[in-house]
C-alpha positions as a Markdown table, in Angstrom:
| # | Residue | x | y | z |
|---|---|---|---|---|
| 1 | Unk | -9.7 | -16.4 | 7.5 |
| 2 | Unk | -6.6 | -16.7 | 9.7 |
| 3 | Unk | -7.4 | -14.9 | 13.0 |
| 4 | Unk | -3.8 | -13.5 | 13.2 |
| 5 | Unk | -3.9 | -11.7 | 9.9 |
| 6 | Unk | -7.5 | -10.7 | 10.5 |
| 7 | Unk | -6.6 | -9.0 | 13.7 |
| 8 | Unk | -3.5 | -7.4 | 12.1 |
| 9 | Unk | -5.5 | -5.9 | 9.2 |
| 10 | Unk | -8.3 | -4.7 | 11.5 |
| 11 | Unk | -5.7 | -2.9 | 13.6 |
| 12 | Unk | -4.0 | -1.4 | 10.6 |
| 13 | Unk | -7.1 | -0.2 | 8.9 |
| 14 | Unk | -9.2 | 0.6 | 12.0 |
| 15 | Unk | -12.1 | -1.4 | 10.7 |
| 16 | Unk | -14.0 | -4.7 | 11.5 |
| 17 | Unk | -13.6 | -7.6 | 9.1 |
| 18 | Unk | -16.4 | -10.0 | 8.5 |
| 19 | Unk | -16.4 | -13.3 | 6.5 |
| 20 | Unk | -19.6 | -12.3 | 4.7 |
| 21 | Unk | -18.8 | -11.5 | 1.1 |
| 22 | Unk | -21.9 | -9.3 | 0.9 |
| 23 | Unk | -20.1 | -6.6 | 3.0 |
| 24 | Unk | -17.9 | -3.9 | 1.5 |
| 25 | Unk | -15.0 | -5.8 | 0.0 |
| 26 | Unk | -11.3 | -5.1 | 0.5 |
| 27 | Unk | -9.3 | -6.3 | -2.5 |
| 28 | Unk | -5.7 | -6.5 | -3.7 |
| 29 | Unk | -6.1 | -3.0 | -5.2 |
| 30 | Unk | -6.9 | -1.6 | -1.8 |
| 31 | Unk | -3.7 | -3.1 | -0.2 |
| 32 | Unk | -1.7 | -1.5 | -3.0 |
| 33 | Unk | -3.2 | 2.0 | -2.5 |
| 34 | Unk | -3.3 | 1.8 | 1.4 |
| 35 | Unk | 0.3 | 0.7 | 1.8 |
| 36 | Unk | 2.0 | 2.0 | -1.3 |
| 37 | Unk | -0.3 | 4.8 | -2.6 |
| 38 | Unk | -0.5 | 2.8 | -5.9 |
| 39 | Unk | -3.2 | 3.8 | -8.4 |
| 40 | Unk | -4.5 | 0.8 | -10.3 |
| 41 | Unk | -6.7 | 1.2 | -13.4 |
| 42 | Unk | -9.0 | 3.9 | -11.9 |
| 43 | Unk | -12.3 | 4.8 | -13.4 |
| 44 | Unk | -12.0 | 8.5 | -13.9 |
| 45 | Unk | -15.0 | 10.5 | -12.6 |
| 46 | Unk | -15.1 | 14.2 | -13.2 |
| 47 | Unk | -16.1 | 16.8 | -10.6 |
| 48 | Unk | -19.9 | 17.5 | -10.7 |
| 49 | Unk | -19.6 | 21.1 | -9.4 |
| 50 | Unk | -16.1 | 22.2 | -10.3 |
| 51 | Unk | -17.2 | 25.8 | -10.6 |
| 52 | Unk | -18.3 | 25.8 | -7.0 |
| 53 | Unk | -14.8 | 24.8 | -5.7 |
| 54 | Unk | -12.6 | 27.4 | -4.0 |
| 55 | Unk | -10.4 | 28.6 | -6.8 |
| 56 | Unk | -7.3 | 28.9 | -4.6 |
| 57 | Unk | -7.4 | 25.1 | -4.5 |
| 58 | Unk | -7.4 | 24.6 | -8.2 |
| 59 | Unk | -5.2 | 27.4 | -9.6 |
| 60 | Unk | -1.5 | 27.9 | -9.0 |
| 61 | Unk | 1.9 | 26.2 | -9.5 |
| 62 | Unk | 1.4 | 24.0 | -6.5 |
| 63 | Unk | -1.8 | 22.4 | -7.9 |
| 64 | Unk | -1.9 | 18.6 | -8.1 |
| 65 | Unk | -4.3 | 16.0 | -9.4 |
| 66 | Unk | -4.9 | 12.9 | -7.1 |
| 67 | Unk | -7.4 | 10.1 | -6.7 |
| 68 | Unk | -9.6 | 9.0 | -3.8 |
| 69 | Unk | -10.5 | 5.3 | -3.9 |
| 70 | Unk | -13.5 | 4.2 | -1.8 |
| 71 | Unk | -13.4 | 0.7 | -0.5 |
| 72 | Unk | -16.7 | 0.2 | -2.3 |
| 73 | Unk | -14.5 | 0.1 | -5.5 |
| 74 | Unk | -15.3 | 3.6 | -7.0 |
| 75 | Unk | -12.4 | 6.0 | -7.7 |
| 76 | Unk | -12.7 | 9.8 | -7.8 |
| 77 | Unk | -10.4 | 12.3 | -9.3 |
| 78 | Unk | -9.7 | 15.5 | -7.4 |
| 79 | Unk | -7.6 | 18.6 | -7.9 |
| 80 | Unk | -6.2 | 20.7 | -5.1 |
| 81 | Unk | -3.2 | 22.8 | -3.9 |
| 82 | Unk | -0.8 | 20.5 | -2.2 |
| 83 | Unk | -1.0 | 22.7 | 0.9 |
| 84 | Unk | -4.7 | 22.0 | 1.3 |
| 85 | Unk | -5.8 | 20.7 | 4.7 |
| 86 | Unk | -7.1 | 17.2 | 4.9 |
| 87 | Unk | -10.3 | 18.6 | 6.5 |
| 88 | Unk | -10.8 | 20.7 | 3.4 |
| 89 | Unk | -10.3 | 17.7 | 1.1 |
| 90 | Unk | -13.1 | 15.9 | 3.0 |
| 91 | Unk | -15.4 | 18.9 | 2.7 |
| 92 | Unk | -14.7 | 19.1 | -1.1 |
| 93 | Unk | -15.4 | 15.4 | -1.4 |
| 94 | Unk | -18.6 | 15.8 | 0.5 |
| 95 | Unk | -19.8 | 18.7 | -1.7 |
| 96 | Unk | -18.8 | 17.3 | -5.0 |
| 97 | Unk | -19.1 | 13.5 | -4.8 |
| 98 | Unk | -20.8 | 11.8 | -1.8 |
| 99 | Unk | -23.1 | 14.2 | 0.1 |
| 100 | Unk | -24.5 | 11.2 | 1.9 |
| 101 | Unk | -21.2 | 10.8 | 3.7 |
| 102 | Unk | -20.4 | 13.3 | 6.4 |
| 103 | Unk | -16.8 | 14.6 | 6.5 |
| 104 | Unk | -16.7 | 13.7 | 10.2 |
| 105 | Unk | -17.3 | 10.0 | 9.2 |
| 106 | Unk | -14.5 | 9.9 | 6.6 |
| 107 | Unk | -11.2 | 8.2 | 7.1 |
| 108 | Unk | -8.5 | 8.9 | 4.5 |
| 109 | Unk | -5.4 | 6.7 | 4.4 |
| 110 | Unk | -2.2 | 7.1 | 2.4 |
| 111 | Unk | 1.0 | 5.1 | 2.5 |
| 112 | Unk | -0.1 | 3.3 | 5.6 |
| 113 | Unk | -1.0 | 6.5 | 7.5 |
| 114 | Unk | -4.4 | 7.7 | 8.6 |
| 115 | Unk | -4.5 | 11.4 | 7.5 |
| 116 | Unk | -5.2 | 13.9 | 10.3 |
| 117 | Unk | -7.6 | 16.8 | 9.6 |
| 118 | Unk | -5.2 | 19.5 | 10.7 |
| 119 | Unk | -2.4 | 18.3 | 8.4 |
| 120 | Unk | -1.8 | 19.3 | 4.8 |
| 121 | Unk | -1.5 | 17.0 | 1.8 |
| 122 | Unk | 2.2 | 17.9 | 1.6 |
| 123 | Unk | 2.8 | 16.7 | 5.1 |
| 124 | Unk | 2.2 | 13.2 | 3.8 |
| 125 | Unk | 4.2 | 13.7 | 0.6 |
| 126 | Unk | 1.0 | 13.3 | -1.5 |
| 127 | Unk | 1.9 | 14.2 | -5.1 |
| 128 | Unk | 0.5 | 14.2 | -8.6 |
| 129 | Unk | -1.5 | 11.0 | -9.3 |
| 130 | Unk | -1.3 | 9.6 | -5.8 |
| 131 | Unk | -4.2 | 7.5 | -4.6 |
| 132 | Unk | -5.8 | 8.0 | -1.2 |
| 133 | Unk | -8.1 | 5.3 | 0.3 |
| 134 | Unk | -11.4 | 6.3 | 1.8 |
| 135 | Unk | -13.3 | 4.2 | 4.4 |
| 136 | Unk | -15.2 | 4.6 | 7.6 |
| 137 | Unk | -13.5 | 3.9 | 10.9 |
| 138 | Unk | -15.1 | 1.1 | 12.9 |
| 139 | Unk | -17.2 | 0.0 | 9.9 |
| 140 | Unk | -17.4 | -3.6 | 8.8 |
| 141 | Unk | -15.7 | -4.9 | 5.7 |
| 142 | Unk | -14.9 | -8.3 | 4.2 |
| 143 | Unk | -11.8 | -9.5 | 2.4 |
| 144 | Unk | -12.3 | -10.4 | -1.3 |
| 145 | Unk | -11.8 | -14.1 | -1.7 |
| 146 | Unk | -9.5 | -13.4 | -4.6 |
| 147 | Unk | -7.1 | -11.3 | -2.5 |
| 148 | Unk | -5.1 | -14.1 | -0.8 |
| 149 | Unk | -3.6 | -17.3 | -2.3 |
| 150 | Unk | -3.1 | -19.8 | 0.6 |
| 151 | Unk | -1.3 | -22.3 | -1.6 |
| 152 | Unk | 1.7 | -20.0 | -1.6 |
| 153 | Unk | 1.7 | -19.3 | 2.2 |
| 154 | Unk | 5.0 | -20.2 | 3.9 |
| 155 | Unk | 5.9 | -20.6 | 7.6 |
| 156 | Unk | 9.3 | -19.0 | 8.3 |
| 157 | Unk | 8.8 | -18.8 | 12.0 |
| 158 | Unk | 11.5 | -21.4 | 12.7 |
| 159 | Unk | 13.7 | -20.8 | 9.7 |
| 160 | Unk | 17.3 | -19.5 | 10.0 |
| 161 | Unk | 19.1 | -18.7 | 6.8 |
| 162 | Unk | 22.8 | -18.2 | 6.1 |
| 163 | Unk | 23.8 | -14.8 | 4.8 |
| 164 | Unk | 23.4 | -14.2 | 1.1 |
| 165 | Unk | 22.0 | -17.7 | 0.5 |
| 166 | Unk | 19.3 | -16.6 | -1.9 |
| 167 | Unk | 19.1 | -14.3 | -5.0 |
| 168 | Unk | 16.2 | -12.9 | -6.9 |
| 169 | Unk | 16.5 | -10.7 | -10.0 |
| 170 | Unk | 20.3 | -10.5 | -9.6 |
| 171 | Unk | 20.1 | -9.1 | -6.0 |
| 172 | Unk | 20.5 | -10.9 | -2.7 |
| 173 | Unk | 17.1 | -12.0 | -1.2 |
| 174 | Unk | 16.8 | -11.9 | 2.6 |
| 175 | Unk | 13.9 | -14.2 | 3.4 |
| 176 | Unk | 11.4 | -13.1 | 6.1 |
| 177 | Unk | 12.8 | -15.5 | 8.7 |
| 178 | Unk | 10.8 | -15.5 | 12.0 |
| 179 | Unk | 7.5 | -14.6 | 10.3 |
| 180 | Unk | 4.6 | -16.3 | 8.7 |
| 181 | Unk | 4.1 | -15.2 | 5.1 |
| 182 | Unk | 0.5 | -14.9 | 3.8 |
| 183 | Unk | 0.6 | -14.9 | 0.0 |
| 184 | Unk | -1.4 | -12.3 | -2.0 |
| 185 | Unk | -3.0 | -13.6 | -5.2 |
| 186 | Unk | -0.9 | -12.1 | -7.9 |
| 187 | Unk | -0.8 | -14.7 | -10.7 |
| 188 | Unk | -2.6 | -13.4 | -13.7 |
| 189 | Unk | -3.1 | -10.0 | -12.2 |
| 190 | Unk | -0.6 | -8.0 | -14.3 |
| 191 | Unk | -1.3 | -9.4 | -17.8 |
| 192 | Unk | 2.0 | -11.2 | -18.0 |
| 193 | Unk | 1.3 | -14.8 | -19.1 |
| 194 | Unk | 4.8 | -16.1 | -18.3 |
| 195 | Unk | 4.9 | -14.5 | -14.8 |
| 196 | Unk | 8.7 | -14.2 | -15.2 |
| 197 | Unk | 8.7 | -11.3 | -12.7 |
| 198 | Unk | 8.0 | -13.9 | -10.0 |
| 199 | Unk | 11.0 | -16.1 | -11.1 |
| 200 | Unk | 13.4 | -17.8 | -8.7 |
| 201 | Unk | 16.5 | -18.3 | -10.8 |
| 202 | Unk | 18.3 | -15.3 | -9.4 |
| 203 | Unk | 19.7 | -14.3 | -12.8 |
| 204 | Unk | 20.5 | -10.7 | -13.4 |
| 205 | Unk | 19.4 | -8.9 | -16.6 |
| 206 | Unk | 16.3 | -11.0 | -17.3 |
| 207 | Unk | 12.6 | -10.5 | -16.5 |
| 208 | Unk | 12.9 | -11.7 | -12.9 |
| 209 | Unk | 12.2 | -9.0 | -10.3 |
| 210 | Unk | 14.1 | -8.6 | -7.0 |
| 211 | Unk | 12.5 | -8.8 | -3.5 |
| 212 | Unk | 12.1 | -5.8 | -1.1 |
| 213 | Unk | 10.0 | -5.0 | 1.9 |
| 214 | Unk | 7.3 | -2.4 | 2.7 |
| 215 | Unk | 7.6 | 1.1 | 1.4 |
| 216 | Unk | 8.0 | 4.8 | 2.3 |
| 217 | Unk | 7.3 | 7.7 | 0.0 |
| 218 | Unk | 9.4 | 10.8 | 0.0 |
| 219 | Unk | 8.8 | 13.9 | -2.2 |
| 220 | Unk | 10.0 | 12.4 | -5.4 |
| 221 | Unk | 10.4 | 8.6 | -5.1 |
| 222 | Unk | 9.3 | 5.4 | -3.4 |
| 223 | Unk | 11.7 | 3.7 | -1.0 |
| 224 | Unk | 11.7 | 0.0 | -0.1 |
| 225 | Unk | 14.5 | -2.0 | 1.5 |
| 226 | Unk | 16.0 | -5.4 | 0.7 |
| 227 | Unk | 16.7 | -5.9 | 4.4 |
| 228 | Unk | 14.0 | -7.7 | 6.4 |
| 229 | Unk | 15.6 | -6.5 | 9.6 |
| 230 | Unk | 15.4 | -2.8 | 8.5 |
| 231 | Unk | 11.8 | -3.3 | 7.4 |
| 232 | Unk | 10.9 | -4.7 | 10.8 |
| 233 | Unk | 12.1 | -1.6 | 12.5 |
| 234 | Unk | 9.6 | 0.5 | 10.6 |
| 235 | Unk | 6.7 | -2.0 | 10.5 |
| 236 | Unk | 3.2 | -1.6 | 11.8 |
| 237 | Unk | 2.7 | -3.4 | 15.1 |
| 238 | Unk | -0.5 | -4.8 | 16.8 |
| 239 | Unk | -1.5 | -7.0 | 19.7 |
| 240 | Unk | -3.1 | -10.4 | 19.4 |
| 241 | Unk | -3.9 | -12.6 | 22.4 |
| 242 | Unk | -1.7 | -10.4 | 24.6 |
| 243 | Unk | 1.3 | -10.7 | 22.4 |
| 244 | Unk | 2.8 | -8.0 | 20.1 |
| 245 | Unk | 3.3 | -8.7 | 16.4 |
| 246 | Unk | 4.7 | -6.7 | 13.4 |
| 247 | Unk | 3.0 | -6.7 | 10.0 |
| 248 | Unk | 4.7 | -5.7 | 6.8 |
| 249 | Unk | 4.4 | -6.1 | 3.0 |
| 250 | Unk | 6.8 | -8.1 | 0.8 |
| 251 | Unk | 7.2 | -6.9 | -2.7 |
| 252 | Unk | 8.8 | -7.7 | -6.0 |
| 253 | Unk | 10.6 | -4.7 | -7.4 |
| 254 | Unk | 11.7 | -4.0 | -10.9 |
| 255 | Unk | 15.5 | -4.2 | -10.8 |
| 256 | Unk | 15.9 | -2.0 | -13.9 |
| 257 | Unk | 14.2 | 1.0 | -12.4 |
| 258 | Unk | 15.4 | 1.4 | -8.8 |
| 259 | Unk | 18.6 | 3.0 | -7.5 |
| 260 | Unk | 20.4 | 2.0 | -4.3 |
| 261 | Unk | 20.6 | 4.5 | -1.5 |
| 262 | Unk | 22.0 | 4.3 | 2.0 |
| 263 | Unk | 20.2 | 6.2 | 4.8 |
| 264 | Unk | 21.6 | 6.2 | 8.3 |
| 265 | Unk | 23.7 | 3.1 | 7.4 |
| 266 | Unk | 20.6 | 1.2 | 6.2 |
| 267 | Unk | 20.2 | 0.2 | 2.5 |
| 268 | Unk | 17.1 | 1.3 | 0.6 |
| 269 | Unk | 16.0 | 1.0 | -3.0 |
| 270 | Unk | 14.6 | 4.1 | -4.6 |
| 271 | Unk | 12.0 | 3.6 | -7.3 |
| 272 | Unk | 10.7 | 6.4 | -9.6 |
| 273 | Unk | 7.2 | 5.9 | -8.2 |
| 274 | Unk | 5.0 | 3.2 | -6.5 |
| 275 | Unk | 3.1 | 2.1 | -9.6 |
| 276 | Unk | 2.9 | -1.6 | -10.5 |
| 277 | Unk | 5.4 | -1.0 | -13.2 |
| 278 | Unk | 8.0 | -0.7 | -10.5 |
| 279 | Unk | 6.7 | -2.4 | -7.3 |
| 280 | Unk | 4.2 | -5.2 | -6.7 |
| 281 | Unk | 3.2 | -6.3 | -3.2 |
| 282 | Unk | 2.9 | -10.1 | -3.2 |
| 283 | Unk | 2.7 | -11.2 | 0.4 |
| 284 | Unk | 2.1 | -10.0 | 4.0 |
| 285 | Unk | 4.5 | -11.1 | 6.7 |
| 286 | Unk | 3.5 | -11.3 | 10.3 |
| 287 | Unk | 5.8 | -12.2 | 13.2 |
| 288 | Unk | 6.4 | -11.7 | 16.9 |
| 289 | Unk | 8.0 | -8.4 | 18.0 |
């Protein structure tokens, strides 16, 4: 595995990555849920001891249903008041699902953020059908060999494009110049044999999706940006060999479902939610800060 992206992912997830495929595997689904809060084809598991849960966390107008996906691959359904503390969520998970895992050992991640025990679900804009990712800080994991597709990697580190030189899905495409793009393996992942969503014709009104970067979730929608420069301002940063780098995700976004929004003079695209019907991460871009 490329040492640069290995270091970046270790820094982002606060874990150690091993090449051994017998370790706990991180897959494409994990990247989707960690960065975007996307829930992919979960296996619904009901609560074992629902009657033992504190009723104030299950009853009321502010109650939500959400999912916790363990990096081992299992996904659990939970119900709670959206004002519930993260520490209480960990205790509920311990009592009802995995009593071999101490709450103090749990790390919950959502939308690229490690969730702090003294914060509430609503502090992170966690909503109905959101997916949190569970793992153990400083534990060792490996990357599923089917996660990346090196044949589509591209070196943009010395590339300088003219403005509005490229179009995808009827919208201008700002390529990630100055970065190295590590391709995620997406061909055949979404049961679309023609893979037209990955097209490069630039035509508007067809099945080709536009390109955006990273994401941020607000109370109602998912925000991405077509501007690589804007994305870099909000990107995760890490240090490798004494140099600082940014790491961000590049997506294809459904042009028929997003709305343009300007926030502090920067352009963003607002999607109804972060499911794969609207947004699909397809590469990770890393470059010098």
